Amino acid sequence: MNPLNSVGHREPRVDALLRVTGKAEYTGDVKLPGMLYARLLRSPHPHARIKSIDISKAQALPGVRAILTKDNCDTVWSSGDSLGQRKLFNNPLRFTGEAVAAIAAVNRHVAEEAMSLIQVDYEVLPFVLDVDKAMEEGAPEIHPGGNLSPNNQRRREPQTYTRGNAAKGFTEADRVFESSFTSSHHNNAQLELRTSLAYWEGSKLTVYASTQGIVNCQRDIAKDLKLQEADVRVICHYMGGGFGNKNQSHDFDLFAALLAKEAKAPVKVEFTRKEDFVAVHGRWSSKQQYKIGVKNDGTLTAIQMVAKTGSGAYRKSSCDLSGTEIYQVPNLETSTTPIYTNTAVAANYRAPAYPQGVFGIESAIDDVAYALKIDPLEFRLKNMTRKFRDQTPYTSFGLEDCLRKGADSFGWKQRWKPVAGSGAGPLKRGAGMAMGMFGSALGRSSAVAKVDAKGNYSIHVGVTDCGTAAKTTMGLIAAEELGVPLNKVNVVWGDTDTCPYSVGESGSRTTVQTGDAVIQAVKDLKKKISEQGMPKGTDEVMVMVTTNPAQIQGASRQSFVAHFAEVEVNVETGNVKVTKFTAAHDSGRVVNPLTAESQVQGGSIQGIGMALHEELRYDQRSGQPLNAGYYGARIMTHMDAPQVDVLWVETEDPYGPFGAKTLGEPTIIPTVAAVANAIYNAIGVRMHDLPMTRERVLAALQGVKA
Amino acid sequence: MKKISRRLFVEGTGAGIVAVAIPLEGQAQSAPAAPTTASNAPKTTIKLTINGQQRSMEVEDRWTLVEVLRDHLQLTGTKIGCDRGECGACTVLVNGKAVYSCSQLAVWMDGRTVQTIEGLAQGTKLDPLQTAFIEHDAPQCGYCTSGQLMAAKALLNSNPKPTREEVRAGMTGNLCRCSNYNHYVEAVMAAAGTLKSGGAA
């Protein structure tokens, strides 16, 4: 791969100084004159009908300026569900924590006092928390029409994929294996609390949001408040993480706008950490069943997956499962059925459909490899995908190198035990691995490029930089194309008044899609300069481009990844410690190896948390969330986090900015499965349920003894 | 029913251990007879030193330290990630020791010295920790960074040459959901001069 001048070098972030001095202004830091603070009153019941709400005492409290409830607000929050029907205030209430009233007051203490003065008369309804029970005859109906959640075409049917004929594939197999796996709802849990600040100037609305996509947020707010997009300005200069749950407008953006209108003053809505866990969303849970047909030599003949996923009380995202696509198999059938329950809503969290699906298929495949006495690494090298859906070639393909070079770097031969569970104990070590892939499609985005008379360049992009270093990435791409150092490029971002459309930081698309727009903008700018010369005095030369490349015909563009984990399992306590972790990634050319390393290490460590301890639990009798918060949900800490060794497998890809492919989401895709397979190698017992807590590891070990 | 004030709550329990037992706010049905409003809330005058500057100020007894810093002194570099002593985003130094400022009442600061992220650099001269955080890409989203820096500062104050394990233990009260823990530890060790060459220690 030919080296470049700016791209491919370890560059600190362009905004790092502001981030380490406390000067980066996050949404919650913005304060406007006369600003009011808002709080939400929420349902204490998992399923209830509001008979009446009495706000009179709250209204009478000095300092209360506006109260919204279902009685005076029927605004639809269209990105709140895939049908575009979810309202800000719903009746019946379908999960513990659903919004009942929003209150704006002169300070947060008064708003909190006012909350306790609102009297709600609830008719408590029967509820259901489990996807299987929700599909039983006579189960409480969460939405009219039943608990099988309709897709965005309003059809109540599973999401399916078929190639070949699985039944035929199983008859051709020497052996057929069946197994099942479950995963839990767990939360994105970004550090920044949910907040939004809105104010009106006549019919013009400005929202300081915390969003991964300022333009998407602007579009959604305009739609739901029936405004022109040009009349809605969304600003987000710094935001404290999102991991997929901030790419549309949120109900708090709408609450802020509506309360501000009612109170005729700027309103800041703030959610508590508990509200973030129960009332926004997390990754959907799953129950997965696999049937795998294989020849004695390890050739796959058929894979069938039948799954249910838990969408929670509303269907906000696909609730699909991925994973089986990483295998070459002539006969494949998958079916995923999203189901409503009276629990927190599930939606996008970093590679939304992947880590739990890959946990299932990669655990099932691991069992097959052991049963056939084939090294799981060799089994994967034999059966890994070579063409997308066994049909379409890849634009570049680094999966085999991720497996081979990753295994070498990790020391697979030395660490993996041919006989699972063969260590002496009580501390048993074992190694496991898993692989994955993630689409890296081209797509529409825009960019503005400018130069002034002094030769200072500016790039305007509609990104917010949720922590991925997107601003720096855009700056590096522009610098490379301009042939100037990074410090000559000023990146302007995070404000719909000054920045054009960007896809939003979801689907790991910014580097590729907005990066392509930046390259084109710079090319056009250079052309314009060559035609009319550099600007003079206070003039600028400026271009704006929108790139919308045609989708690649006859080839599929994907990023690939293989993760390798070594664990130490204490068979007396059930504790699992990750002792070595290697992440091998093919994301094409790596634009900034320093910040990309942060992405891989962070995604992997998040995945280890998902594997070992994170879940949102509910009391089965009351429907109350039990552990909504950092401490209870056991997210990863400094002490939990192992060193993650990052290995780049840089393939040359003909598309994307300088051949860069997707990175952010692949970093978590195979992590959970690699840890699960390492636990199996250590203890010789298969873990079927996420998270693999100490209690579950001990129970699994005792199951063997019994 | 006896009214539980914010002050009694914070004093009585400290942090988030009891959070599981707190019902959602909607369950609080019995209204207090005389709600405490901004105008009649009990207040106390305190004297304290913040980032080297002596101040005297009147605070409501229910205000937390982080609330005073962010809302009343415009020191918004200190963040709130949970407001219940779980995440460490609000870490500041009180008399040189790292504390969660969401779990400290402002009235307790009378006579104390508080250092926040805004007081870490000496003018334009960055603290070695800040330089190392930039070079090692410690902040991703950056929201936990102020807290991580102050926790690291407290650690190096008491242990100038920590091992990797000591850094992890010293900072484990500071969550990073971007999970950039590897780079945070590297950066602290680089600042302390104990990072072995070649990146990871």
Tab-separated table of C-alpha atoms in Angstrom, chain A residues 349-581:
chain	number	residue	atom	x	y	z
A	349	TYR	CA	-26.612	0.043	19.828
A	350	ARG	CA	-23.250	-0.290	18.045
A	351	ALA	CA	-23.658	-2.921	15.297
A	352	PRO	CA	-27.281	-3.368	16.417
A	353	ALA	CA	-28.003	-6.864	15.104
A	354	TYR	CA	-24.522	-8.315	15.319
A	355	PRO	CA	-22.753	-9.136	18.572
A	356	GLN	CA	-25.688	-11.112	19.960
A	357	GLY	CA	-26.286	-12.883	16.619
A	358	VAL	CA	-22.585	-13.600	16.164
A	359	PHE	CA	-22.497	-14.945	19.738
A	360	GLY	CA	-25.160	-17.446	18.704
A	361	ILE	CA	-23.771	-18.638	15.383
A	362	GLU	CA	-20.130	-18.559	16.470
A	363	SER	CA	-20.893	-20.528	19.642
A	364	ALA	CA	-22.890	-23.065	17.636
A	365	ILE	CA	-20.130	-23.387	15.035
A	366	ASP	CA	-17.537	-23.786	17.785
A	367	ASP	CA	-19.475	-26.766	19.134
A	368	VAL	CA	-19.526	-28.303	15.662
A	369	ALA	CA	-15.765	-27.886	15.268
A	370	TYR	CA	-15.046	-29.513	18.641
A	371	ALA	CA	-17.452	-32.366	17.907
A	372	LEU	CA	-15.631	-33.028	14.624
A	373	LYS	CA	-12.266	-32.659	16.379
A	374	ILE	CA	-11.289	-29.809	14.077
A	375	ASP	CA	-9.409	-26.761	15.386
A	376	PRO	CA	-12.033	-23.956	15.437
A	377	LEU	CA	-9.581	-21.701	13.581
A	378	GLU	CA	-9.154	-24.289	10.806
A	379	PHE	CA	-12.913	-24.845	10.691
A	380	ARG	CA	-13.443	-21.138	10.081
A	381	LEU	CA	-10.705	-20.892	7.472
A	382	LYS	CA	-12.410	-23.766	5.660
A	383	ASN	CA	-15.953	-22.393	5.873
A	384	MET	CA	-15.607	-18.609	6.005
A	385	THR	CA	-17.397	-16.485	3.440
A	386	ARG	CA	-15.469	-15.852	0.245
A	387	LYS	CA	-18.240	-14.167	-1.660
A	388	PHE	CA	-21.120	-12.141	-0.256
A	389	ARG	CA	-24.027	-14.558	0.168
A	390	ASP	CA	-21.874	-17.094	-1.714
A	391	GLN	CA	-22.507	-15.112	-4.863
A	392	THR	CA	-21.051	-11.633	-5.092
A	393	PRO	CA	-17.291	-10.979	-4.929
A	394	TYR	CA	-15.959	-8.521	-2.389
A	395	THR	CA	-14.291	-5.261	-3.438
A	396	SER	CA	-11.481	-6.238	-1.060
A	397	PHE	CA	-11.209	-9.220	1.258
A	398	GLY	CA	-9.069	-9.307	4.383
A	399	LEU	CA	-10.933	-11.898	6.439
A	400	GLU	CA	-8.464	-14.691	5.798
A	401	ASP	CA	-5.558	-12.455	6.836
A	402	CYS	CA	-7.494	-11.340	9.922
A	403	LEU	CA	-7.808	-15.002	10.885
A	404	ARG	CA	-4.251	-16.083	10.018
A	405	LYS	CA	-2.307	-13.019	11.136
A	406	GLY	CA	-4.569	-12.497	14.138
A	407	ALA	CA	-4.006	-16.094	15.233
A	408	ASP	CA	-0.231	-15.750	14.858
A	409	SER	CA	-0.090	-12.489	16.743
A	410	PHE	CA	-2.341	-13.846	19.509
A	411	GLY	CA	-0.426	-17.125	19.797
A	412	TRP	CA	-3.403	-19.341	18.996
A	413	LYS	CA	-1.338	-22.515	18.740
A	414	GLN	CA	0.104	-22.032	22.215
A	415	ARG	CA	-3.015	-20.741	23.939
A	416	TRP	CA	-5.816	-22.886	22.508
A	417	LYS	CA	-6.342	-26.258	24.206
A	418	PRO	CA	-7.268	-29.166	21.898
A	419	VAL	CA	-9.160	-30.696	24.833
A	420	ALA	CA	-11.550	-28.142	26.264
A	421	GLY	CA	-11.544	-27.855	30.046
A	422	SER	CA	-8.314	-29.785	30.395
A	423	GLY	CA	-6.608	-27.282	32.718
A	424	ALA	CA	-5.989	-28.348	36.310
A	425	GLY	CA	-7.856	-25.504	37.992
A	426	PRO	CA	-9.062	-23.836	40.069
A	427	LEU	CA	-7.928	-21.130	37.612
A	428	LYS	CA	-8.529	-22.620	34.175
A	429	ARG	CA	-7.294	-20.905	31.056
A	430	GLY	CA	-8.636	-21.239	27.555
A	431	ALA	CA	-8.663	-19.465	24.205
A	432	GLY	CA	-11.447	-18.711	21.781
A	433	MET	CA	-11.988	-16.779	18.589
A	434	ALA	CA	-14.768	-15.519	16.369
A	435	MET	CA	-15.162	-13.493	13.199
A	436	GLY	CA	-17.493	-10.989	11.626
A	437	MET	CA	-18.164	-8.571	8.811
A	438	PHE	CA	-20.045	-5.306	8.350
A	439	GLY	CA	-21.214	-3.423	5.273
A	440	SER	CA	-19.199	-0.461	4.070
A	441	ALA	CA	-21.457	0.904	1.369
A	442	LEU	CA	-21.045	4.173	-0.489
A	443	GLY	CA	-23.745	6.817	-0.139
A	444	ARG	CA	-24.928	10.385	-0.220
A	445	SER	CA	-23.242	13.122	1.758
A	446	SER	CA	-22.231	16.733	1.321
A	447	ALA	CA	-19.292	18.983	2.112
A	448	VAL	CA	-18.258	22.613	1.676
A	449	ALA	CA	-14.642	23.590	1.003
A	450	LYS	CA	-13.323	27.145	1.236
A	451	VAL	CA	-10.045	29.008	1.063
A	452	ASP	CA	-9.226	32.583	2.074
A	453	ALA	CA	-6.573	34.940	0.725
A	454	LYS	CA	-4.062	33.749	3.318
A	455	GLY	CA	-4.360	30.162	2.128
A	456	ASN	CA	-6.334	28.927	5.121
A	457	TYR	CA	-8.678	26.141	4.159
A	458	SER	CA	-12.017	25.349	5.788
A	459	ILE	CA	-14.072	22.196	5.423
A	460	HIS	CA	-17.712	22.339	6.555
A	461	VAL	CA	-19.244	18.968	7.340
A	462	GLY	CA	-22.481	18.057	9.092
A	463	VAL	CA	-20.834	15.750	11.605
A	464	THR	CA	-20.919	16.079	15.374
A	465	ASP	CA	-18.106	13.716	16.299
A	466	CYS	CA	-19.644	11.451	18.904
A	467	GLY	CA	-16.148	10.379	19.974
A	468	THR	CA	-14.965	8.677	16.806
A	469	ALA	CA	-12.620	11.558	15.891
A	470	ALA	CA	-14.723	12.203	12.783
A	471	LYS	CA	-13.654	15.847	12.646
A	472	THR	CA	-9.991	14.866	12.632
A	473	THR	CA	-10.672	12.171	10.048
A	474	MET	CA	-12.354	14.713	7.771
A	475	GLY	CA	-9.473	17.122	8.322
A	476	LEU	CA	-6.886	14.460	7.422
A	477	ILE	CA	-8.755	13.478	4.273
A	478	ALA	CA	-8.970	17.129	3.211
A	479	ALA	CA	-5.308	17.761	4.050
A	480	GLU	CA	-4.243	14.749	2.023
A	481	GLU	CA	-6.249	15.804	-0.996
A	482	LEU	CA	-5.093	19.420	-0.693
A	483	GLY	CA	-1.474	18.470	-0.125
A	484	VAL	CA	-1.223	20.685	2.967
A	485	PRO	CA	-0.558	19.833	6.633
A	486	LEU	CA	-3.544	19.099	8.887
A	487	ASN	CA	-3.062	22.344	10.802
A	488	LYS	CA	-3.807	24.308	7.608
A	489	VAL	CA	-7.319	22.855	7.511
A	490	ASN	CA	-10.047	24.253	9.741
A	491	VAL	CA	-12.938	21.836	10.181
A	492	VAL	CA	-16.351	23.432	10.769
A	493	TRP	CA	-18.984	21.094	12.163
A	494	GLY	CA	-22.006	20.568	14.331
A	495	ASP	CA	-24.466	23.306	13.271
A	496	THR	CA	-27.164	23.015	10.600
A	497	ASP	CA	-26.828	26.758	9.895
A	498	THR	CA	-23.214	26.394	8.790
A	499	CYS	CA	-22.905	22.751	7.735
A	500	PRO	CA	-24.454	20.749	4.913
A	501	TYR	CA	-26.004	17.297	5.015
A	502	SER	CA	-24.029	14.431	6.433
A	503	VAL	CA	-25.310	10.923	6.793
A	504	GLY	CA	-25.121	11.046	10.582
A	505	GLU	CA	-22.698	9.080	12.667
A	506	SER	CA	-24.495	5.781	12.407
A	507	GLY	CA	-23.824	2.676	10.400
A	508	SER	CA	-20.127	3.569	10.649
A	509	ARG	CA	-20.654	5.600	7.496
A	510	THR	CA	-19.048	8.989	8.147
A	511	THR	CA	-15.476	8.198	7.076
A	512	VAL	CA	-16.592	6.633	3.819
A	513	GLN	CA	-19.584	8.729	2.836
A	514	THR	CA	-18.757	12.176	4.194
A	515	GLY	CA	-15.077	11.476	3.482
A	516	ASP	CA	-15.899	10.934	-0.190
A	517	ALA	CA	-17.812	14.241	-0.214
A	518	VAL	CA	-14.796	16.023	1.330
A	519	ILE	CA	-12.492	14.653	-1.370
A	520	GLN	CA	-14.838	15.800	-4.106
A	521	ALA	CA	-15.229	19.236	-2.506
A	522	VAL	CA	-11.464	19.659	-2.354
A	523	LYS	CA	-11.079	18.551	-5.971
A	524	ASP	CA	-13.700	21.066	-7.053
A	525	LEU	CA	-12.083	23.777	-4.952
A	526	LYS	CA	-8.670	23.130	-6.516
A	527	LYS	CA	-10.248	23.264	-9.960
A	528	LYS	CA	-11.950	26.553	-9.156
A	529	ILE	CA	-8.703	28.010	-7.812
A	530	SER	CA	-6.865	26.939	-10.951
A	531	GLU	CA	-9.514	28.662	-13.041
A	532	GLN	CA	-9.940	31.910	-11.128
A	533	GLY	CA	-6.847	32.066	-8.933
A	534	MET	CA	-6.596	32.455	-5.163
A	535	PRO	CA	-8.947	34.969	-3.520
A	536	LYS	CA	-7.755	38.447	-2.589
A	537	GLY	CA	-8.454	40.681	0.416
A	538	THR	CA	-11.425	39.414	2.392
A	539	ASP	CA	-12.776	37.249	-0.424
A	540	GLU	CA	-13.066	33.497	-0.267
A	541	VAL	CA	-13.292	30.846	-2.906
A	542	MET	CA	-15.948	28.326	-1.951
A	543	VAL	CA	-17.510	25.169	-3.367
A	544	MET	CA	-20.262	22.939	-2.083
A	545	VAL	CA	-20.732	19.402	-3.310
A	546	THR	CA	-23.134	16.574	-2.728
A	547	THR	CA	-21.798	13.192	-3.679
A	548	ASN	CA	-24.218	10.368	-4.192
A	549	PRO	CA	-22.221	7.601	-5.788
A	550	ALA	CA	-24.084	4.795	-7.489
A	551	GLN	CA	-24.003	1.585	-5.495
A	552	ILE	CA	-21.236	-0.715	-6.618
A	553	GLN	CA	-22.495	-3.193	-9.188
A	554	GLY	CA	-21.402	-6.812	-9.061
A	555	ALA	CA	-19.365	-6.471	-5.890
A	556	SER	CA	-19.988	-6.129	-2.176
A	557	ARG	CA	-17.976	-3.773	0.016
A	558	GLN	CA	-17.446	-5.059	3.542
A	559	SER	CA	-15.115	-4.652	6.500
A	560	PHE	CA	-13.872	-7.836	8.141
A	561	VAL	CA	-12.741	-8.690	11.636
A	562	ALA	CA	-11.489	-11.560	13.769
A	563	HIS	CA	-11.141	-11.381	17.552
A	564	PHE	CA	-9.101	-13.721	19.757
A	565	ALA	CA	-9.568	-13.957	23.514
A	566	GLU	CA	-7.828	-15.806	26.278
A	567	VAL	CA	-9.674	-16.089	29.575
A	568	GLU	CA	-8.938	-17.349	33.034
A	569	VAL	CA	-11.994	-18.862	34.725
A	570	ASN	CA	-12.062	-19.356	38.464
A	571	VAL	CA	-14.109	-22.544	38.729
A	572	GLU	CA	-14.728	-21.932	42.435
A	573	THR	CA	-16.211	-18.448	42.070
A	574	GLY	CA	-17.257	-18.423	38.425
A	575	ASN	CA	-15.256	-15.270	37.808
A	576	VAL	CA	-13.987	-14.768	34.265
A	577	LYS	CA	-10.961	-12.601	33.568
A	578	VAL	CA	-9.835	-11.800	30.039
A	579	THR	CA	-6.049	-12.258	30.106
A	580	LYS	CA	-5.208	-11.591	26.476
A	581	PHE	CA	-7.163	-10.076	23.628
